[in-house]
Coordinates of C-alpha atoms and ligand atoms in Angstrom, one line a residue:
M1 CA 221.4 3.4 78.6
A2 CA 224.5 3.2 80.7
E3 CA 226.3 1.0 78.3
F4 CA 226.4 3.7 75.5
H5 CA 229.8 5.4 75.4
I6 CA 228.2 7.9 73.0
P7 CA 224.7 8.4 74.4
F8 CA 221.9 9.7 72.2
F9 CA 221.6 12.7 74.5
R10 CA 223.0 14.2 77.6
P11 CA 221.6 17.5 79.2
A12 CA 224.0 20.5 79.3
I13 CA 223.9 21.5 82.9
D14 CA 226.7 23.7 84.2
E15 CA 227.7 25.2 87.6
D16 CA 225.8 28.4 86.8
D17 CA 222.6 26.4 86.3
I18 CA 223.1 24.5 89.6
Q19 CA 223.9 27.7 91.4
A20 CA 220.7 29.4 90.1
V21 CA 218.5 26.5 91.4
V22 CA 220.3 26.3 94.7
E23 CA 219.9 30.1 95.3
T24 CA 216.2 29.8 94.6
L25 CA 215.8 26.9 97.0
R26 CA 217.5 29.0 99.7
S27 CA 215.2 31.9 99.0
G28 CA 212.2 30.1 100.4
W29 CA 210.0 30.8 97.4
L30 CA 209.5 27.4 95.7
T31 CA 206.4 27.9 93.6
T32 CA 205.5 30.5 91.0
A33 CA 207.1 33.8 91.9
G34 CA 209.8 36.3 90.7
N35 CA 211.8 33.9 88.6
V36 CA 208.8 32.8 86.7
K37 CA 207.9 36.4 85.9
A38 CA 211.4 37.2 84.9
L39 CA 211.6 34.1 82.7
E40 CA 208.4 35.1 81.0
A41 CA 209.8 38.6 80.3
E42 CA 213.2 37.2 79.1
L43 CA 211.5 34.7 76.8
A44 CA 209.2 37.4 75.4
A45 CA 212.3 39.4 74.5
Y46 CA 214.0 36.4 73.0
V47 CA 211.2 35.0 70.9
Q48 CA 209.9 38.5 70.0
A49 CA 206.3 38.1 71.2
P50 CA 204.8 40.5 73.7
F51 CA 203.2 37.9 75.9
V52 CA 204.6 34.7 77.3
N53 CA 203.1 32.4 79.9
A54 CA 205.5 30.0 81.5
V55 CA 203.9 26.7 82.4
N56 CA 205.0 23.2 83.4
S57 CA 205.2 21.6 79.9
A58 CA 204.6 22.2 76.2
T59 CA 201.7 19.7 76.6
A60 CA 200.1 22.1 79.1
A61 CA 201.0 25.1 76.9
M62 CA 199.1 23.6 74.0
H63 CA 196.2 22.4 76.1
L64 CA 195.8 25.8 77.7
A65 CA 196.0 27.6 74.4
L66 CA 193.3 25.5 72.9
A67 CA 191.2 25.8 76.1
A68 CA 191.6 29.6 76.1
W69 CA 190.3 29.6 72.5
D70 CA 187.3 27.5 73.7
I71 CA 188.1 24.6 71.4
G72 CA 185.8 21.7 72.1
P73 CA 183.3 19.2 70.7
G74 CA 182.5 19.7 67.1
D75 CA 185.8 21.5 66.4
E76 CA 188.5 20.2 64.2
V77 CA 192.2 20.8 64.8
L78 CA 194.6 20.1 62.0
T79 CA 198.1 18.7 62.7
T80 CA 200.7 16.3 61.5
P81 CA 201.0 12.6 62.1
Y82 CA 204.7 13.1 62.4
T83 CA 204.9 14.4 66.0
F84 CA 204.9 13.4 69.6
S85 CA 201.5 12.3 70.9
A86 CA 201.1 15.4 73.1
T87 CA 200.3 17.6 70.0
A88 CA 197.1 15.7 69.3
T89 CA 196.3 14.3 72.7
V90 CA 195.4 17.7 74.0
V91 CA 192.9 18.0 71.2
V92 CA 191.3 14.7 72.2
H93 CA 191.2 15.8 75.9
L94 CA 189.2 18.9 74.9
G95 CA 186.6 16.8 73.1
A96 CA 187.6 18.2 69.7
T97 CA 188.6 16.1 66.7
P98 CA 192.2 15.8 65.5
V99 CA 192.6 15.8 61.8
L100 CA 196.0 14.8 60.3
A101 CA 197.7 16.1 57.2
D102 CA 200.7 14.4 55.7
I103 CA 204.3 15.8 55.7
R104 CA 206.8 16.8 53.0
A105 CA 209.5 14.2 52.4
H106 CA 212.5 16.6 52.5
D107 CA 212.1 18.1 56.0
F108 CA 209.3 16.0 57.6
N109 CA 207.2 19.1 58.2
I110 CA 203.5 19.3 57.6
D111 CA 202.6 19.9 53.9
P112 CA 200.5 23.1 53.3
A113 CA 198.9 21.4 50.3
E114 CA 197.7 18.6 52.5
I115 CA 196.4 21.1 55.1
E116 CA 194.4 22.8 52.4
R117 CA 192.8 19.6 51.3
R118 CA 191.7 18.8 54.8
I119 CA 190.3 22.2 55.9
T120 CA 186.5 22.1 56.5
P121 CA 184.1 24.7 58.0
R122 CA 184.8 23.0 61.4
T123 CA 188.6 23.6 61.3
K124 CA 189.4 26.0 64.1
V125 CA 193.1 25.6 64.7
I126 CA 196.2 24.4 62.7
I127 CA 199.1 23.1 64.8
P128 CA 202.3 23.0 62.7
V129 CA 205.2 21.2 64.3
H130 CA 208.7 22.5 63.5
F131 CA 210.3 19.1 63.3
A132 CA 213.9 18.9 64.6
G133 CA 214.0 22.7 64.7
E134 CA 213.4 23.3 61.0
S135 CA 210.6 25.8 60.5
C136 CA 207.3 24.8 58.8
A137 CA 206.2 26.8 55.7
M138 CA 204.7 29.5 57.9
D139 CA 203.9 32.0 55.1
E140 CA 201.8 29.4 53.3
I141 CA 200.2 28.2 56.5
M142 CA 199.3 31.7 57.7
A143 CA 197.9 32.5 54.3
L144 CA 195.6 29.4 54.6
A145 CA 194.5 30.2 58.1
R146 CA 194.1 34.0 58.3
P147 CA 191.3 34.6 55.7
R148 CA 189.3 31.7 57.2
G149 CA 189.6 32.8 60.8
I150 CA 191.5 29.7 61.7
K151 CA 194.0 30.1 64.6
V152 CA 197.6 28.9 64.2
L153 CA 199.2 27.3 67.3
E154 CA 202.9 26.4 66.6
D155 CA 204.3 23.3 68.3
A156 CA 207.8 24.7 68.8
A157 CA 209.0 22.0 71.2
H158 CA 212.0 21.6 69.0
A159 CA 212.4 25.1 67.8
I160 CA 213.3 27.6 70.5
G161 CA 215.9 29.8 68.8
S162 CA 214.8 28.8 65.3
M163 CA 214.0 31.5 62.7
Y164 CA 211.7 31.4 59.7
R165 CA 212.8 33.8 56.9
G166 CA 214.4 36.1 59.4
R167 CA 211.6 36.0 62.0
M168 CA 211.9 34.3 65.4
I169 CA 209.7 31.2 66.0
G170 CA 207.3 32.6 68.5
S171 CA 206.7 35.8 66.6
I172 CA 204.6 34.4 63.8
G173 CA 201.5 32.3 64.7
D174 CA 198.7 33.3 67.0
A175 CA 200.3 31.3 69.8
T176 CA 203.5 29.2 70.0
A177 CA 204.3 26.5 72.5
F178 CA 207.8 25.7 73.6
S179 CA 209.1 22.8 75.7
F180 CA 211.7 22.8 78.4
Y181 CA 211.6 19.1 78.9
A182 CA 215.0 17.5 79.9
T183 CA 215.9 16.5 76.4
K184 CA 215.0 19.8 74.7
N185 CA 217.4 22.6 73.5
M186 CA 216.9 24.4 76.8
T187 CA 215.5 22.7 79.9
T188 CA 213.8 23.3 83.2
G189 CA 213.6 19.6 83.9
E190 CA 209.9 19.7 83.1
G191 CA 208.5 23.0 81.7
G192 CA 207.2 24.9 78.8
A193 CA 205.8 28.2 77.7
V194 CA 203.2 29.7 75.3
A195 CA 204.0 33.0 73.5
S196 CA 201.3 35.1 71.9
F197 CA 200.3 38.6 70.7
D198 CA 197.0 38.8 72.5
E199 CA 196.9 40.1 76.0
A200 CA 193.3 38.8 76.7
F201 CA 194.4 35.4 75.5
S202 CA 197.5 35.5 77.7
E203 CA 195.4 36.5 80.7
R204 CA 193.0 33.7 80.1
V205 CA 195.8 31.2 79.9
R206 CA 197.2 32.6 83.1
R207 CA 193.8 32.1 84.8
L208 CA 193.4 28.6 83.4
T209 CA 197.0 27.7 84.5
L210 CA 196.1 28.1 88.2
H211 CA 192.7 26.7 88.9
G212 CA 190.8 29.4 87.1
M213 CA 191.6 31.9 89.9
S214 CA 190.9 35.6 89.4
K215 CA 194.0 37.6 88.4
D216 CA 194.3 39.1 91.8
A217 CA 194.8 35.7 93.3
W218 CA 198.1 35.4 91.5
N219 CA 199.2 38.4 93.6
R220 CA 198.7 36.5 96.8
Y221 CA 202.2 35.2 96.1
D222 CA 203.5 38.7 96.4
A223 CA 204.5 40.2 99.8
G224 CA 201.4 41.4 101.5
G225 CA 199.2 39.3 99.2
S226 CA 195.8 38.4 100.6
W227 CA 194.1 35.2 101.4
R228 CA 191.1 36.1 99.3
Y229 CA 190.5 34.6 95.9
D230 CA 187.7 33.8 93.5
I231 CA 187.4 30.8 91.2
V232 CA 186.1 32.5 88.0
E233 CA 186.1 29.4 85.9
F234 CA 187.3 25.8 86.1
G235 CA 191.0 25.8 85.5
F236 CA 194.0 23.4 85.6
K237 CA 197.2 23.2 87.7
D238 CA 199.9 23.8 85.2
N239 CA 202.1 26.5 86.7
L240 CA 205.9 26.4 86.8
T241 CA 208.0 26.3 90.0
D242 CA 210.3 29.1 90.7
F243 CA 213.4 26.9 90.9
A244 CA 212.6 25.4 87.5
A245 CA 212.2 29.0 86.2
A246 CA 215.6 29.9 87.7
L247 CA 217.1 27.0 85.7
G248 CA 215.3 28.2 82.7
R249 CA 216.7 31.7 83.0
S250 CA 220.2 30.4 83.3
Q251 CA 219.7 28.1 80.3
L252 CA 218.1 30.8 78.2
A253 CA 221.1 33.1 78.8
K254 CA 223.4 30.6 77.0
L255 CA 220.9 29.2 74.6
D256 CA 222.5 30.8 71.5
Q257 CA 225.8 29.3 72.5
L258 CA 224.2 25.9 72.9
T259 CA 222.5 26.3 69.5
E260 CA 225.8 27.3 67.9
R261 CA 227.4 24.1 69.3
R262 CA 224.5 22.0 67.9
T263 CA 224.9 23.7 64.5
A264 CA 228.7 22.9 64.4
L265 CA 228.0 19.3 65.2
A266 CA 225.2 19.1 62.5
Q267 CA 227.6 20.6 60.0
R268 CA 230.2 17.9 60.8
Y269 CA 227.5 15.2 60.3
F270 CA 226.7 16.7 56.8
A271 CA 230.4 17.0 55.9
N272 CA 231.0 13.3 56.9
L273 CA 227.9 11.7 55.5
R274 CA 227.4 13.8 52.3
D275 CA 228.5 10.9 50.1
E276 CA 226.9 8.0 51.9
E277 CA 224.6 6.5 49.2
H278 CA 222.4 4.6 51.6
L279 CA 221.4 7.6 53.7
I280 CA 219.2 10.7 53.0
L281 CA 220.4 13.6 55.1
P282 CA 217.9 16.1 56.8
G283 CA 216.5 18.8 54.5
F284 CA 216.5 22.4 55.6
S285 CA 216.1 25.8 54.0
E286 CA 219.0 28.3 53.8
E287 CA 216.4 31.0 54.4
N288 CA 215.8 29.7 58.0
R289 CA 217.9 29.4 61.1
Q290 CA 217.7 25.8 62.3
A291 CA 218.0 25.1 66.0
W292 CA 219.2 21.5 65.3
H293 CA 217.2 19.9 68.1
L294 CA 217.6 16.6 66.2
F295 CA 219.8 15.2 63.4
V296 CA 217.6 12.7 61.7
V297 CA 218.9 10.6 58.8
R298 CA 216.9 8.3 56.7
V299 CA 218.2 4.8 55.7
R300 CA 217.2 4.1 52.0
N301 CA 215.7 0.7 52.9
E302 CA 215.0 -0.1 49.2
S303 CA 218.7 -0.1 48.4
S304 CA 220.6 -0.4 51.7
P305 CA 222.1 -3.8 52.4
V306 CA 221.2 -3.2 56.1
P307 CA 217.7 -2.1 57.0
R308 CA 217.0 0.7 59.5
D309 CA 216.2 -1.5 62.5
D310 CA 219.5 -3.4 62.0
V311 CA 221.5 -0.2 61.7
I312 CA 220.1 0.9 65.1
R313 CA 221.0 -2.5 66.6
Q314 CA 224.5 -2.5 65.3
L315 CA 225.1 1.1 66.4
A316 CA 223.9 0.1 69.9
A317 CA 226.3 -2.9 69.8
R318 CA 229.1 -0.4 69.3
G319 CA 227.9 1.7 72.2
I320 CA 226.2 4.4 70.2
G321 CA 222.8 5.5 71.3
T322 CA 220.1 6.6 68.9
S323 CA 216.4 7.2 68.8
V324 CA 213.5 7.4 66.3
H325 CA 211.4 10.5 65.8
F326 CA 208.6 9.8 65.4
I327 CA 206.3 6.8 65.3
P328 CA 203.4 8.3 63.3
L329 CA 200.4 9.0 65.5
H330 CA 198.0 6.7 63.5
Y331 CA 200.2 3.7 64.3
H332 CA 199.5 4.0 68.1
T333 CA 196.7 1.9 69.7
A334 CA 194.8 4.8 71.2
Y335 CA 194.7 6.7 67.9
R336 CA 193.7 3.5 66.1
K337 CA 190.7 3.2 68.4
L338 CA 189.5 6.7 67.4
G339 CA 188.7 4.9 64.1
H340 CA 189.7 7.8 61.8
W341 CA 192.8 6.4 60.2
R342 CA 194.4 3.2 58.8
D343 CA 197.8 2.2 57.4
G344 CA 198.6 3.9 54.1
D345 CA 196.7 7.1 55.0
F346 CA 199.9 9.1 55.3
P347 CA 202.4 7.6 52.8
V348 CA 205.1 10.3 53.2
A349 CA 205.1 10.1 57.0
E350 CA 205.1 6.3 56.9
K351 CA 208.0 6.1 54.5
A352 CA 209.9 8.7 56.6
F353 CA 209.4 6.7 59.7
E354 CA 210.5 3.5 58.2
G355 CA 214.0 4.9 57.4
A356 CA 214.4 7.4 60.3
I357 CA 217.2 7.3 62.8
S358 CA 218.0 10.2 65.2
L359 CA 221.7 10.3 65.7
P360 CA 223.4 11.5 68.9
L361 CA 223.4 15.3 69.1
F362 CA 223.9 17.4 72.3
P363 CA 226.0 20.4 73.1
D364 CA 228.7 18.6 75.0
M365 CA 229.2 16.1 72.2
T366 CA 232.6 16.4 70.6
I367 CA 233.5 16.5 66.9
V368 CA 235.6 13.3 67.5
Q369 CA 232.4 11.6 68.7
V370 CA 230.5 12.8 65.6
D371 CA 233.3 11.3 63.5
E372 CA 233.1 8.0 65.4
V373 CA 229.3 7.8 64.9
C374 CA 229.7 8.5 61.1
E375 CA 232.5 6.0 60.8
A376 CA 230.4 3.3 62.5
L377 CA 227.4 4.2 60.3
R378 CA 229.5 3.9 57.1
E379 CA 230.9 0.5 58.2
I380 CA 227.5 -0.8 59.1
L381 CA 225.9 0.5 55.8
S382 CA 228.6 -1.1 53.7
G383 CA 227.0 -4.4 54.9
V384 CA 230.3 -6.3 55.5
Ligands
LIG401 C1 208.7 17.0 73.6 C2 207.6 17.4 72.7 C3 206.3 17.8 73.1 C4 205.9 17.7 74.6 O1 206.7 18.6 75.4 P1 206.5 18.5 77.0 O2 207.2 19.7 77.5 O3 207.2 17.2 77.4 O4 205.1 18.5 77.3 C5 205.4 18.2 72.2 N1 205.6 18.1 70.9 C6 206.8 17.7 70.4 C7 207.0 17.7 69.0 C8 207.8 17.3 71.3 O5 208.9 16.8 70.8

């Protein structure tokens, strides 16, 4: 990656972030303690949900949420093929069955009509993924889920700070998972959280996060805590470290600023590429606030003189890094082996994937760099 003079991504870590981590390291408390508690409270206020559990990844957050709802063999969990593997892997690990529903072409988000077609009496959970930070059709999804007693777990790995029709992502579904992975809009290196409205659920997640220990056991980290604990059920080991949480608090404090920066860069991409006939620009709704985790364009492979893969190669040759989000789940070997799907099952997702390129977008990117990426794209797509 070192050869890219405009990388696809670079994390936004400043001196305040470094200081926050260093102070925590000096404090002597390395694992889950005060910073984790404080991060949970600050996240709860930010995403407008009463309960937040900070954990060590979004993958863990989703796994714990499903486990806390006792999802297991015989249960079906509906999600999109247009996501990172983690969204569906956690379903498989619990012994439940992932069911995939195709996306909408304009914003790559799961299509409520496709969800409805695939709901069965075994459907227990729907996991919408807010692709690139654009909110899914939550009103429609909740209206399908609620009367049937189906839970909604939002995969908001791309969507911290996003809003759906004036409501924060995190304040809508039964539970919402966020990612603080290195490349996400705010980071703790590795980390994540699950927001919810249900105290009993949140307490169960807390127990499952740390070996299934009784609630009191968590207090053994407090001064004067005791050595005594009880394993109430079989849990996992998904807790967040306190220095990661310190980084998270520092990042959260400036998240809105980082999102504004992403938005300005996205607007520049739109202004520059509006008239490029060989590209389809990302769709979004004016009713929502988009966190712009990704800026994904689609090459019109039918008409473009240069197909998507060559565009990526030629951008790389000019020192411009890109990525592709996502390879549809049913294209992967492990998913193939489940035997549920074949090529052609999700035509909208397949077509989206064939044209998709994620362009460089990170808070420290400059407008001049956006212009350079666009100029390169235009030259490449002219085919000369
Ligand atoms: C990054 C990502 C995840 C996984 O997040 P981790 O914190 O790395 O576990 C899940 N879903 C989507 C859509 C993602 O992009």
